[in-house]
Short mmCIF file of C-alpha atoms and ligand atoms in Angstrom, two decimals:
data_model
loop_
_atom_site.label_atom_id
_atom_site.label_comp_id
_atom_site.label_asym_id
_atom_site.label_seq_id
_atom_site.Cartn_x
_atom_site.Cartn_y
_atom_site.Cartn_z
CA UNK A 253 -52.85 -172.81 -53.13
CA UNK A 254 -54.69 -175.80 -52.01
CA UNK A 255 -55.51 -175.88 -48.23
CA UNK A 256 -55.81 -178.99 -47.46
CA UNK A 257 -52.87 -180.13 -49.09
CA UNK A 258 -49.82 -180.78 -47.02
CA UNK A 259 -47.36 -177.86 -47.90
CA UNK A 260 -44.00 -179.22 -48.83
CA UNK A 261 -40.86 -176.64 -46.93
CA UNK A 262 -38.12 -175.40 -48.21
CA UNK A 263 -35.38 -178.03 -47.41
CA UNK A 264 -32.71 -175.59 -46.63
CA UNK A 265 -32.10 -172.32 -44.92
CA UNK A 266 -30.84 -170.56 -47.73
CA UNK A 267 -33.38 -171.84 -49.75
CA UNK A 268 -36.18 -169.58 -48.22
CA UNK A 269 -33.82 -166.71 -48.76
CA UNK A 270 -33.20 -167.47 -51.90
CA UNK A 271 -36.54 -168.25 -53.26
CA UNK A 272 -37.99 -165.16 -51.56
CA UNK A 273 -34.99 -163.21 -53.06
CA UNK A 274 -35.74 -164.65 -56.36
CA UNK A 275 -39.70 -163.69 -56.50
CA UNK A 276 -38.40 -159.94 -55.12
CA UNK A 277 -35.94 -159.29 -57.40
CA UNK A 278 -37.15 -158.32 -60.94
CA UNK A 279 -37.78 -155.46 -62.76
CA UNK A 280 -38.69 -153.85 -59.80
CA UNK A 281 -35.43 -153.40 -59.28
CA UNK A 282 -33.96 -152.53 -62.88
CA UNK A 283 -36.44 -150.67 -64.15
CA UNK A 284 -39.28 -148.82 -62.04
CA UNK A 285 -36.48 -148.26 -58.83
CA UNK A 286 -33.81 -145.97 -61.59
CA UNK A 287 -36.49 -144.26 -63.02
CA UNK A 288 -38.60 -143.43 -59.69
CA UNK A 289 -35.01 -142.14 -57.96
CA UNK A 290 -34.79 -140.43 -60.85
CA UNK A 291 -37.74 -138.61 -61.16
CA UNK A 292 -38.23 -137.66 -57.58
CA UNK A 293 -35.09 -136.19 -56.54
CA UNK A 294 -32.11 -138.60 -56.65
CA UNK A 295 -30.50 -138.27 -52.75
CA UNK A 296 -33.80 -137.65 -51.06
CA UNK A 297 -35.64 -140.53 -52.80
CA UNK A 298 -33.10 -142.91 -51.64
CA UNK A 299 -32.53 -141.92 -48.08
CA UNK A 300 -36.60 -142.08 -48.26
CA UNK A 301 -36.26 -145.36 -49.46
CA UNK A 302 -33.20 -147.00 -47.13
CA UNK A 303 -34.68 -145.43 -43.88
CA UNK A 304 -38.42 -146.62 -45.20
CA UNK A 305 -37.02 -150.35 -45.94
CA UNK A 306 -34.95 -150.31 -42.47
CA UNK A 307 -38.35 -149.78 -40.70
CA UNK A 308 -41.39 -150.14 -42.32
CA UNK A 309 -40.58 -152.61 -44.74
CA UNK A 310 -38.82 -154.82 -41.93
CA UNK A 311 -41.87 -154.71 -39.75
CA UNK A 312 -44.19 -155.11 -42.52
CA UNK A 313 -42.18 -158.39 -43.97
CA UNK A 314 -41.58 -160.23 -40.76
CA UNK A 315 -45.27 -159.80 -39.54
CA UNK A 316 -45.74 -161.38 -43.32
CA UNK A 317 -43.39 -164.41 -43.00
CA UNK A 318 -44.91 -165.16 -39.70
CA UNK A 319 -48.67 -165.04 -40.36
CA UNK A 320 -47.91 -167.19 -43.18
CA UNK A 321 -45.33 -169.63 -41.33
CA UNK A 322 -47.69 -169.65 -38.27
CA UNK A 323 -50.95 -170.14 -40.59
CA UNK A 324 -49.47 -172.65 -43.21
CA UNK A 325 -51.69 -171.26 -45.44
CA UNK A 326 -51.63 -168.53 -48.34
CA UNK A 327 -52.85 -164.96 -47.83
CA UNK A 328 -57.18 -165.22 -47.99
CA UNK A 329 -56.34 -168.72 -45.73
CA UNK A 330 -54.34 -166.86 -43.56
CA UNK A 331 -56.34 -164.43 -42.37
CA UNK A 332 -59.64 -166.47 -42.18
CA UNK A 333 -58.22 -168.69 -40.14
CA UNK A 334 -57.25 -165.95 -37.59
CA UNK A 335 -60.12 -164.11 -37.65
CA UNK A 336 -63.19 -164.89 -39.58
CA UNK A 337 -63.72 -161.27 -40.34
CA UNK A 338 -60.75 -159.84 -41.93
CA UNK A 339 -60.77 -162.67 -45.00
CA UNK A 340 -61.87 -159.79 -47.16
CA UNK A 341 -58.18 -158.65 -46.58
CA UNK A 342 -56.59 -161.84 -48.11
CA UNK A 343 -59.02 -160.63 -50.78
CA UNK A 344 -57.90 -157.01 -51.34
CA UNK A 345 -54.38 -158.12 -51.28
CA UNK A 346 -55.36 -161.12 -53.92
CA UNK A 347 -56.15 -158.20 -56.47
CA UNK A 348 -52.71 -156.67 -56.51
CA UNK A 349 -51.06 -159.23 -58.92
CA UNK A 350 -53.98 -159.22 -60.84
CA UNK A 351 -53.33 -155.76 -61.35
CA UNK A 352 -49.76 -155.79 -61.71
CA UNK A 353 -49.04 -159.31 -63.83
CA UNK A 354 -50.31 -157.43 -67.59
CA UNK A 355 -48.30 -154.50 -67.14
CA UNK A 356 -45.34 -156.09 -65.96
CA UNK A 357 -45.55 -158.32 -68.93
CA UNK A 358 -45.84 -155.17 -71.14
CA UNK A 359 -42.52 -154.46 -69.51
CA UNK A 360 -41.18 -157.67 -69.74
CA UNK A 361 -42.20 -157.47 -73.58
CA UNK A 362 -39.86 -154.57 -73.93
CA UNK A 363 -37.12 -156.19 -72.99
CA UNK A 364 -37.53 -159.06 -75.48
CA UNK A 365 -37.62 -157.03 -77.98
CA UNK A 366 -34.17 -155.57 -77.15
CA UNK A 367 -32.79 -158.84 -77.08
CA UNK A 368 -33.86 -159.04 -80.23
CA UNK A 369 -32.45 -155.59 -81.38
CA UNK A 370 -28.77 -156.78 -79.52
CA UNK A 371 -29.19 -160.19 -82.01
CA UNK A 372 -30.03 -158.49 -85.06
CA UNK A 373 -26.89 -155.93 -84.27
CA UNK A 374 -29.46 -152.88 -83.85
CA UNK A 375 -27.26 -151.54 -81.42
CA UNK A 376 -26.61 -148.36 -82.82
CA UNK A 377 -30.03 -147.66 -84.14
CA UNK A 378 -31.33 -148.82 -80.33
CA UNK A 379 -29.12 -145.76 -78.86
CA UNK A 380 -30.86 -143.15 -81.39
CA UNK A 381 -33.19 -140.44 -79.39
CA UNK A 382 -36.37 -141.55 -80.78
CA UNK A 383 -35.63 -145.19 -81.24
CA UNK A 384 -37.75 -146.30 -78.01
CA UNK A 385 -40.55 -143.87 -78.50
CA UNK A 386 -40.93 -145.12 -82.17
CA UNK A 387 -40.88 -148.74 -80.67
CA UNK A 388 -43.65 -148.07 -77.97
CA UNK A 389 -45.43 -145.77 -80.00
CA UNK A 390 -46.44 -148.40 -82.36
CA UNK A 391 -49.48 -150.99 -82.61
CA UNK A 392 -48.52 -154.15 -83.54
CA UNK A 393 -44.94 -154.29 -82.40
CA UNK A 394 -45.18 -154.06 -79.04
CA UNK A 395 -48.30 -155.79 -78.52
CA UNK A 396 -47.09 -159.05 -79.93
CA UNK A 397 -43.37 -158.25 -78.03
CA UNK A 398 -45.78 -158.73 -75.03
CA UNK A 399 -48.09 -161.35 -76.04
CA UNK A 400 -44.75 -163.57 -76.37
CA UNK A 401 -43.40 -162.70 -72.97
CA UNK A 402 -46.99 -163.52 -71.63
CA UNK A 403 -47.11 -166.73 -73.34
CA UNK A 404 -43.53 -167.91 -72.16
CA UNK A 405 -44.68 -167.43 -68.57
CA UNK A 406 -47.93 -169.47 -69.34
CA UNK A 407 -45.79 -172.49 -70.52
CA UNK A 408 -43.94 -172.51 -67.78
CA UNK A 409 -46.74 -172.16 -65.23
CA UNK A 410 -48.78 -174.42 -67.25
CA UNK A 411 -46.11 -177.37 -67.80
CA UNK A 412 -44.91 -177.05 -64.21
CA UNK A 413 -41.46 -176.72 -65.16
CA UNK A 414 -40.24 -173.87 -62.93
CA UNK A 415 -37.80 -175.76 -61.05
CA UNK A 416 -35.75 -175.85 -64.36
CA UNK A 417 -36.04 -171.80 -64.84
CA UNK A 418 -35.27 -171.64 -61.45
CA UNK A 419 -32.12 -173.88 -61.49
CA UNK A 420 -31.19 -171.51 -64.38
CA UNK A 421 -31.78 -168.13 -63.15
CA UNK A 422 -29.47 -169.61 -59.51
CA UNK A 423 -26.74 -169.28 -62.12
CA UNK A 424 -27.98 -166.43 -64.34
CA UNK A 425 -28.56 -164.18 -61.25
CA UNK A 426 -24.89 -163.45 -60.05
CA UNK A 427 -24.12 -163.23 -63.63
CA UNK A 428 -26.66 -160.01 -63.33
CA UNK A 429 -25.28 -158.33 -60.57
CA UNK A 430 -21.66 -158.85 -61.50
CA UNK A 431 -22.13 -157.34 -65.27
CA UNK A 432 -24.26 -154.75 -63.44
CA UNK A 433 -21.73 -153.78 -61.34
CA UNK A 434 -19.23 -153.75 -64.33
CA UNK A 435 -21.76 -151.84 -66.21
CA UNK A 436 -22.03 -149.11 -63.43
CA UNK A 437 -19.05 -148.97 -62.41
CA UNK A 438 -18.07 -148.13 -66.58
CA UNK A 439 -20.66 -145.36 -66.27
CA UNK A 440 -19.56 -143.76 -62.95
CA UNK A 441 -16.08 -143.54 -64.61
CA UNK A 442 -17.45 -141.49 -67.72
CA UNK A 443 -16.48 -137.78 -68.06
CA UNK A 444 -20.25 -135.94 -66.83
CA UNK A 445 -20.99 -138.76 -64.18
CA UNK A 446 -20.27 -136.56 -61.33
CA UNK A 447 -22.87 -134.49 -61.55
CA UNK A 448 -24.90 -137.49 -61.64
CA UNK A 449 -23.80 -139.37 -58.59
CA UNK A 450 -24.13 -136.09 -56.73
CA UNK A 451 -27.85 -136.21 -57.57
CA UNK A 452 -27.93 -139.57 -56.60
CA UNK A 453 -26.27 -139.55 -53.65
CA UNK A 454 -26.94 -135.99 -51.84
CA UNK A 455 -30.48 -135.42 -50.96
CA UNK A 456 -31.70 -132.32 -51.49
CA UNK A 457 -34.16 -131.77 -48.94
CA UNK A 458 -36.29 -129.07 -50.98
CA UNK A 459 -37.33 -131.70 -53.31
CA UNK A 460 -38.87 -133.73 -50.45
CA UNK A 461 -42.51 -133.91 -50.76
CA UNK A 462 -45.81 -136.73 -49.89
CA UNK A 463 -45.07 -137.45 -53.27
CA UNK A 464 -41.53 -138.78 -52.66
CA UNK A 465 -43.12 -140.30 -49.59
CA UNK A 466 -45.31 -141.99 -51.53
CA UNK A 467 -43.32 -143.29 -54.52
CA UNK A 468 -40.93 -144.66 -52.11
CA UNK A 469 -43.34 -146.50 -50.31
CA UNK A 470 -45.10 -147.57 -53.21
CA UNK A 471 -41.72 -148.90 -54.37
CA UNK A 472 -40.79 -150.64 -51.14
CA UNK A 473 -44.05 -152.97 -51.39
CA UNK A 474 -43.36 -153.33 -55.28
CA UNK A 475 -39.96 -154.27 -54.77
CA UNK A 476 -40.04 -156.56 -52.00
CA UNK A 477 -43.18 -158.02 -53.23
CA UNK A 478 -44.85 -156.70 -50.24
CA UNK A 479 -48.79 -156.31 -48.91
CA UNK A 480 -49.80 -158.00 -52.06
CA UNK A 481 -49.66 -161.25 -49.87
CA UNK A 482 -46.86 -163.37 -51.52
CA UNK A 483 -44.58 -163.29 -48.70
CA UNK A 484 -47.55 -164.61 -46.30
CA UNK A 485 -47.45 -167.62 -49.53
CA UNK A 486 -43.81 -167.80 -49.03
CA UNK A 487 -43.76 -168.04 -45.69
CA UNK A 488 -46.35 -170.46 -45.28
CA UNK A 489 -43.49 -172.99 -47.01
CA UNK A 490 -40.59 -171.85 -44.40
CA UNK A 491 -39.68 -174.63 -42.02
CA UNK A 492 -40.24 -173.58 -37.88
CA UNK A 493 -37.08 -173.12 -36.94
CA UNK A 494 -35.63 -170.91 -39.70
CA UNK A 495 -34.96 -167.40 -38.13
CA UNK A 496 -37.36 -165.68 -39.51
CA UNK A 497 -35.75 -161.69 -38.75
CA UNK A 498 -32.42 -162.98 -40.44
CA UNK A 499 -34.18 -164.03 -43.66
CA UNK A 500 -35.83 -160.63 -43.55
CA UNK A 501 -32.62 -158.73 -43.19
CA UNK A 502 -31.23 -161.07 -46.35
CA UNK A 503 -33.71 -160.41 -48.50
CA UNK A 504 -33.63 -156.69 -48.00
CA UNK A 505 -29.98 -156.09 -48.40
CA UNK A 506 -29.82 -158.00 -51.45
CA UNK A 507 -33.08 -156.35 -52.94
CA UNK A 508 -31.93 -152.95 -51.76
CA UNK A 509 -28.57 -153.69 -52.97
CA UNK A 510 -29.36 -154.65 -56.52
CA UNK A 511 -31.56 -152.16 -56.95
CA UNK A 512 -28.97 -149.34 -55.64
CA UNK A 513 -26.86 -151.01 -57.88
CA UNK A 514 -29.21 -150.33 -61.16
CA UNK A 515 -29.47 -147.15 -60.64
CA UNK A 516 -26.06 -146.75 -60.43
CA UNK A 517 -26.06 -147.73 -64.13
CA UNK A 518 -29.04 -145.61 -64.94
CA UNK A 519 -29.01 -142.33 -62.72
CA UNK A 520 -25.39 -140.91 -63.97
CA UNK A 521 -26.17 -142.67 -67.29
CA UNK A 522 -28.66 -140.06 -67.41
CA UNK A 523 -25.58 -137.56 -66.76
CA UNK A 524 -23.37 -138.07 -69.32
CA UNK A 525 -25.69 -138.91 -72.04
CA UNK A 526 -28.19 -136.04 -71.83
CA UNK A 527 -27.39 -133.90 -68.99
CA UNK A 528 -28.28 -133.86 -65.48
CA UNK A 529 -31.20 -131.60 -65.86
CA UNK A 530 -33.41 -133.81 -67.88
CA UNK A 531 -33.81 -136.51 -64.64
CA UNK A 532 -36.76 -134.76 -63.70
CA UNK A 533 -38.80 -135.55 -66.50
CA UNK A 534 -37.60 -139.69 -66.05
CA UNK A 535 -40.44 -141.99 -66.36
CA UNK A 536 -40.75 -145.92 -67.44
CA UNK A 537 -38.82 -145.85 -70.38
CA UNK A 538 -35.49 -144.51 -68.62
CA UNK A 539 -33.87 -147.80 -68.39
CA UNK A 540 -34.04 -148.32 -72.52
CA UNK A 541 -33.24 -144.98 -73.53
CA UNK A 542 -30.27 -144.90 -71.33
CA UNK A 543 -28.81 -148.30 -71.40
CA UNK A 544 -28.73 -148.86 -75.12
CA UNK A 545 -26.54 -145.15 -75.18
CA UNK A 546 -23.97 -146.56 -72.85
CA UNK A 547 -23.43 -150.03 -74.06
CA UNK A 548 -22.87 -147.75 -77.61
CA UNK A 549 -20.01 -146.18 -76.24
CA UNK A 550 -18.51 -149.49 -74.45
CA UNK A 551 -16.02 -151.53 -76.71
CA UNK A 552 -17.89 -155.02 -77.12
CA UNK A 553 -21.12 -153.02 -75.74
CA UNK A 554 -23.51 -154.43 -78.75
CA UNK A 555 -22.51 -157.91 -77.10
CA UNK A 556 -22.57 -156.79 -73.36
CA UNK A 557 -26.33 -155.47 -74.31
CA UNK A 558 -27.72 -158.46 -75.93
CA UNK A 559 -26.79 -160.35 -72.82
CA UNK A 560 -27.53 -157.46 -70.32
CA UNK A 561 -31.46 -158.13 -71.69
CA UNK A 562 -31.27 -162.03 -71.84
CA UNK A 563 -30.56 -161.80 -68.50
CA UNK A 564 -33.03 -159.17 -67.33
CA UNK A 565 -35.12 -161.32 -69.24
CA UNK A 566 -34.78 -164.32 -66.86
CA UNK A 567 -34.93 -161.92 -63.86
CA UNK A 568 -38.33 -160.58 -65.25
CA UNK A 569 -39.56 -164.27 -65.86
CA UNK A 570 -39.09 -165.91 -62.70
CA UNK A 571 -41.11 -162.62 -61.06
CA UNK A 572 -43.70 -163.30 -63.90
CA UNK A 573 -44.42 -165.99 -63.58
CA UNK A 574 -44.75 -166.38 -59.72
CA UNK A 575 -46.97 -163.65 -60.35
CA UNK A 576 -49.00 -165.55 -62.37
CA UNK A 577 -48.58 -168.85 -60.25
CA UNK A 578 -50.28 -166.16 -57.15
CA UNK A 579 -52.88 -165.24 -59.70
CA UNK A 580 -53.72 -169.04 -61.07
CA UNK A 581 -53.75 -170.38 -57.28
CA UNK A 582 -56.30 -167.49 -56.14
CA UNK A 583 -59.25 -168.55 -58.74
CA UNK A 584 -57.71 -172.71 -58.11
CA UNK A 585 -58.90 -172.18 -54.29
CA UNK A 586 -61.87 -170.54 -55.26
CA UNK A 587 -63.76 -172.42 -58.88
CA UNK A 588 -64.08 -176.16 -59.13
CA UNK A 589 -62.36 -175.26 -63.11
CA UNK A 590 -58.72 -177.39 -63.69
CA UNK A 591 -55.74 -175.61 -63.61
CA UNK A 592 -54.99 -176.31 -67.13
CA UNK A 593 -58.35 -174.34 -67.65
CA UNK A 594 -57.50 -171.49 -65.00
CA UNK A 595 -54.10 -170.50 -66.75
CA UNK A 596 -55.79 -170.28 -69.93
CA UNK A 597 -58.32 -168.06 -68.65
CA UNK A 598 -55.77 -165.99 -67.01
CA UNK A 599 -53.23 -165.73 -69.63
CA UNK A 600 -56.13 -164.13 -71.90
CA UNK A 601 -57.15 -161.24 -69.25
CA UNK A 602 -53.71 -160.93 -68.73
CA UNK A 603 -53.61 -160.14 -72.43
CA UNK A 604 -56.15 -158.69 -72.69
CA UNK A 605 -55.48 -156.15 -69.59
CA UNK A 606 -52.36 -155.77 -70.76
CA UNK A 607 -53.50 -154.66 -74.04
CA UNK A 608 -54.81 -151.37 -72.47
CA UNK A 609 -51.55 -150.99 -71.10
CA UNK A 610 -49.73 -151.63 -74.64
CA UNK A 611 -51.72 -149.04 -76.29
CA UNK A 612 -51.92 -146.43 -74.13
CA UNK A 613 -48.33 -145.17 -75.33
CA UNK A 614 -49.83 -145.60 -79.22
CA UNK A 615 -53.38 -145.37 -80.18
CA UNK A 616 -54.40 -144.80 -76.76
CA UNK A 617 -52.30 -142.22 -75.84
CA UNK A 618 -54.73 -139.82 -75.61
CA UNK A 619 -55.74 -141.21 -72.08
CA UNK A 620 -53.94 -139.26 -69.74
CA UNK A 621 -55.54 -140.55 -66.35
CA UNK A 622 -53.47 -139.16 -63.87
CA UNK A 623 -52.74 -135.80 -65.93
CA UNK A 624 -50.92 -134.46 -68.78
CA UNK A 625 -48.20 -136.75 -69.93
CA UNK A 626 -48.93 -140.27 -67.71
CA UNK A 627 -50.01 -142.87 -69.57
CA UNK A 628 -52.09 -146.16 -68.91
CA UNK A 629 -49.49 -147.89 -67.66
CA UNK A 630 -48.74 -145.53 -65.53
CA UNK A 631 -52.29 -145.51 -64.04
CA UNK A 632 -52.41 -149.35 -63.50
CA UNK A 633 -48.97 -149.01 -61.87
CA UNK A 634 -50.41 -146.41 -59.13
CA UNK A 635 -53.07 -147.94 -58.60
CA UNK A 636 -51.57 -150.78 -57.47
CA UNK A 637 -48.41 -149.91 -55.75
CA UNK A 638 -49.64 -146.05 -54.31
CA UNK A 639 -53.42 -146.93 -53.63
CA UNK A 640 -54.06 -150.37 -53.09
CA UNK A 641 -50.72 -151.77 -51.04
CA UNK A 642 -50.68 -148.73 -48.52
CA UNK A 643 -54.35 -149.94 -47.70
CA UNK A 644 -53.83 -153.73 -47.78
CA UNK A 645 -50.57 -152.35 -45.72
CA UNK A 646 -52.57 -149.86 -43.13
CA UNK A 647 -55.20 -152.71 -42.79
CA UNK A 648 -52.25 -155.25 -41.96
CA UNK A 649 -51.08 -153.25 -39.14
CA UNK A 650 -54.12 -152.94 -37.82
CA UNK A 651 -54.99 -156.50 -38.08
CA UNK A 652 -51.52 -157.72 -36.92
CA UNK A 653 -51.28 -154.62 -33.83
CA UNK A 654 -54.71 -154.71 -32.71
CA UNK A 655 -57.03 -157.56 -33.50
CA UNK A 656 -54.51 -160.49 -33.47
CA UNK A 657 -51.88 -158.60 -31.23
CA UNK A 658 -47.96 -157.79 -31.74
CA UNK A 659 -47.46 -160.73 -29.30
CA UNK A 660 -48.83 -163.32 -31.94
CA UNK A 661 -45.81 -162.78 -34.11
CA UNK A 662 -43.37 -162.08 -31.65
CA UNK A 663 -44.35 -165.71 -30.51
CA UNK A 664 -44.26 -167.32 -33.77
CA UNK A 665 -40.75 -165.66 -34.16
CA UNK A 666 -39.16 -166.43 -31.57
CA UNK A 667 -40.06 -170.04 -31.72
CA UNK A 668 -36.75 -170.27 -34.05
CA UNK A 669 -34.63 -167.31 -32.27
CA UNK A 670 -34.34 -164.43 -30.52
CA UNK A 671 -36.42 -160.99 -31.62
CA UNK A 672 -33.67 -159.05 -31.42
CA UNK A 673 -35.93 -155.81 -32.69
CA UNK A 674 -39.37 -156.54 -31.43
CA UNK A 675 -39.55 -153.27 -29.52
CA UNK A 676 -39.05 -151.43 -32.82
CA UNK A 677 -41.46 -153.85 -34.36
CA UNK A 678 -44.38 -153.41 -32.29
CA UNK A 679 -43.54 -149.63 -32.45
CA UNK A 680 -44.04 -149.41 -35.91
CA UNK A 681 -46.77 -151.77 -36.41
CA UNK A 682 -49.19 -150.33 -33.67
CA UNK A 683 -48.14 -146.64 -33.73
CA UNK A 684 -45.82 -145.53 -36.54
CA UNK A 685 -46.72 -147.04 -39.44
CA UNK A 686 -50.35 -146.91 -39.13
CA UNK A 687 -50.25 -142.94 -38.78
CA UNK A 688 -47.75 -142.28 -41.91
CA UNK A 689 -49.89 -144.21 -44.17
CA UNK A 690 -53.04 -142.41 -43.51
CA UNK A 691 -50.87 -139.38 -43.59
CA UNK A 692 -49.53 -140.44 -47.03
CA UNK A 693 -52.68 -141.63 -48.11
CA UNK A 694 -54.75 -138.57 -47.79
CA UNK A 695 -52.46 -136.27 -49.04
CA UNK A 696 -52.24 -138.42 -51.71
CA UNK A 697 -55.88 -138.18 -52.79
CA UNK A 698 -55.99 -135.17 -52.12
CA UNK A 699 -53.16 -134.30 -54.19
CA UNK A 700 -54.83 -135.91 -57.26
CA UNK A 701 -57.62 -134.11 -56.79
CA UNK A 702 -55.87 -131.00 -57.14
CA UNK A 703 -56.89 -129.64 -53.80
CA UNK A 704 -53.50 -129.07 -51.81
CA UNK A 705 -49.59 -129.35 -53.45
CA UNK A 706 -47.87 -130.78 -51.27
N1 LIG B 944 -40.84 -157.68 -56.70
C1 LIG B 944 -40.85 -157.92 -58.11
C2 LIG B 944 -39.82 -157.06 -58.80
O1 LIG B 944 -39.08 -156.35 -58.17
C3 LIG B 944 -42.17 -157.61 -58.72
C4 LIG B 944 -43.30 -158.22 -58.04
C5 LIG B 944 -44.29 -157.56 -57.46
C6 LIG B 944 -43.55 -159.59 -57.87
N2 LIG B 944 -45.16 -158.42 -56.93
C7 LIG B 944 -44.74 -159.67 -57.16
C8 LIG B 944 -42.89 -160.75 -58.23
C9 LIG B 944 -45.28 -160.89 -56.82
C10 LIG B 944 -43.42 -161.96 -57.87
C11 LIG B 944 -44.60 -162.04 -57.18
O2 LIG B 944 -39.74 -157.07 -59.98
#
């Protein structure tokens, strides 16, 4: 983002909300939130998740919002301009979409390519037990799958034109949830589903572990777009007297909400397809495998699924590409290059990052970074979401409870309302949050290395 510009706001209310909304929900929501409730104990996952977005992620956002809203400027501006010495923050947090935007695209290949199953009437084949593995397993197929979701988001970034996707995904969005909620709401009714729901729903306090800590954590930032420094961006553009703890609560519900609502589809899907006991072993490809079985079974489900993915699509495009907007606007501030140049540079280490990611379910599959049975993918994902965002997170707190002070944002929001949960705020900033995440964080290493189980 250029500094010295003037920054245009957001002309209405809702419009923050909404645009904030729109970068937070995405596959984060369809895709990684099913599988990880999945894999990590159903119930205990999300009560994890709901008290961790309640407190943490509330805290976390609105001290976000405000250093962007009080700064004007995006995330390494932002924190340069406070303090001289914590820039190199802006700059950890500037590497999280570089990490993320490949793999998501990987993803968001994937679902093109079901689109294109649903149009070619594939349906049936697409429900088979090995059809996704096949799919992934391959060279070429995927990769170019990928290289044409990666190239759709660098037209639109590079012709400007995101206002029009952006007018279209206002409309495609409700579409989302509603079939979603039709979609679930088939599944729950489904002879086998029970057992399913009460997985989802019932924690089971035996499976709670630092590891369902930190996949919930890790999925809170994801999901929200969190400690990666776009909702500093966002909130640089919010007007001074929107309330900034409303938005907050807004764009949480309706994350949260959607994303309950996916696995709602997914988790009891799981159920009645293949039996309860196989949720364990979920991991990224849960939402294709499962999916593809239900709309099967559903009369007019080969037409419910092609449009299911064309409108995932658009959910996973409008996150892409402000992904890659955050990514082209990091290296505009900082070479003298154009921006015609920049996206072109970016769209081929996006590529070719991604690539790695592509392969490592085919030829590459023999790297197994994080132990028997993860794949490269999975590696990038932890990386970002379970290493990198608790830092940029811990080193937030810090910044925003004892270096700048709690009082800084309680001033900046309060210049548009009342702070009707500051006490909990500053709480959590200074004591709460802090402590858990070095908590989660060193169990966590130590966890990979093998040392302790926890
Ligand atoms: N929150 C998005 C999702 O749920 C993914 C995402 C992560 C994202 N970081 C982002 C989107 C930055 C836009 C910008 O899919």
């Amino acid at each position: 983002m250029n500094e010295v510009k003037k920054r245009s706001t957001f002309s209405s209310k809702l419009g923050f909300v909404l645009a904030a909304a729109g970068s937070a929900v995405g596959l984060g929501n369809l895709w990684r939130f099913p599988y990880l409730a999945a894999k990590y104990g159903g119930g205990i996952f999300l009560l994890t998740y709901v008290l961790l977005a309640v407190t943490f992620g509330f805290a976390l956002m609105v001290a976000e919002i405000a250093l962007g809203r009080k700064t004007g400027l995006s995330v390494v501006g932002a924190y340069k301009k406070l303090n001289k010495k914590w820039a190199f923050l802006g700059y950890i947090s500037a590497a999280v979409p570089i990490i993320i935007l490949p793999y998501y695209s990987v993803i968001g290949g994937w679902v093109t390519k079901y689109i294109g199953t649903y149009v070619m009437g594939e349906g049936t084949a697409a429900a088979g037990p090995d059809y996704f593995n096949n799919f992934i397993s391959g060279t070429w197929e995927p990769i170019i799958w990928f290289a044409i979701f990666v190239l759709a988001t660098a037209l639109v970034v590079l012709f400007g034109v995101e206002k029009g996707i952006e007018r279209v995904s206002k409309f495609m969005m409700p579409v989302l949830v509603i079939l979603s909620i039709g979609i679930a709401i088939y599944v729950i009714t489904r002879p086998g589903a029970l057992a399913g729901l009460k997985y989802y729903f019932v924690p089971d306090f035996s499976k709670l572990s630092s590891k369902t800590f930190l996949a919930a954590i890790g999925q809170l930032f994801y999901s929200l777009s969190l400690a990666m420094g776009i909702m500093i961006t966002y909130g640089s553009y919010m007007k001074k007297d929107a309330n900034i703890e409303n938005s907050v609560f807004q764009i949480e519900l309706f994350d949260s909400g959607f994303a309950l609502i996916a696995g709602l589809m997914i988790v009891p899907g799981v159920a009645v397809f293949s039996g309860v006991e196989n949720l364990d072993a979920s991991g990224p490809g849960l939402m294709f495998q499962v999916l593809p079985q239900v709309f099967d079974n559903m009369a007019g489900g080969h037409i419910i699924g092609g449009l299911f993915f064309i409108l995932v699509l658009f959910a996973a495009l409008t996150s892409s590409i402000s992904l890659m907007e955050t990514v082209v606007s990091i290296f505009q501030d900082k070479c003298k290059l154009s921006r015609r140049t920049i996206v072109i540079l970016v769209t081929i280490g996006t590529l070719l990052i991604g690539l790695l990611s592509s392969l490592g379910f085919g030829v590459l599959s023999f790297i197994q970074p994080l132990g028997e049975g993860t794949s490269l993918l999975d590696f990038f994902d932890f990386i970002s979401n379970s290493v990198i965002m608790p830092i940029v997170a811990l080193l937030t707190c810090i910044f925003v409870g004892y270096v700048i002070k709690t009082k800084t944002i309680s001033d900046e929001v309060k210049l548009s309302s009342k702070f009707h949960f500051e006490k909990m705020f500053i709480v959590i900033t200074k004591y709460i949050a802090p402590i858990g995440l070095v908590l989660i964080l060193v169990s966590s290493v130590l966890n990979t290395l093998g040392v302790i189980t926890l």
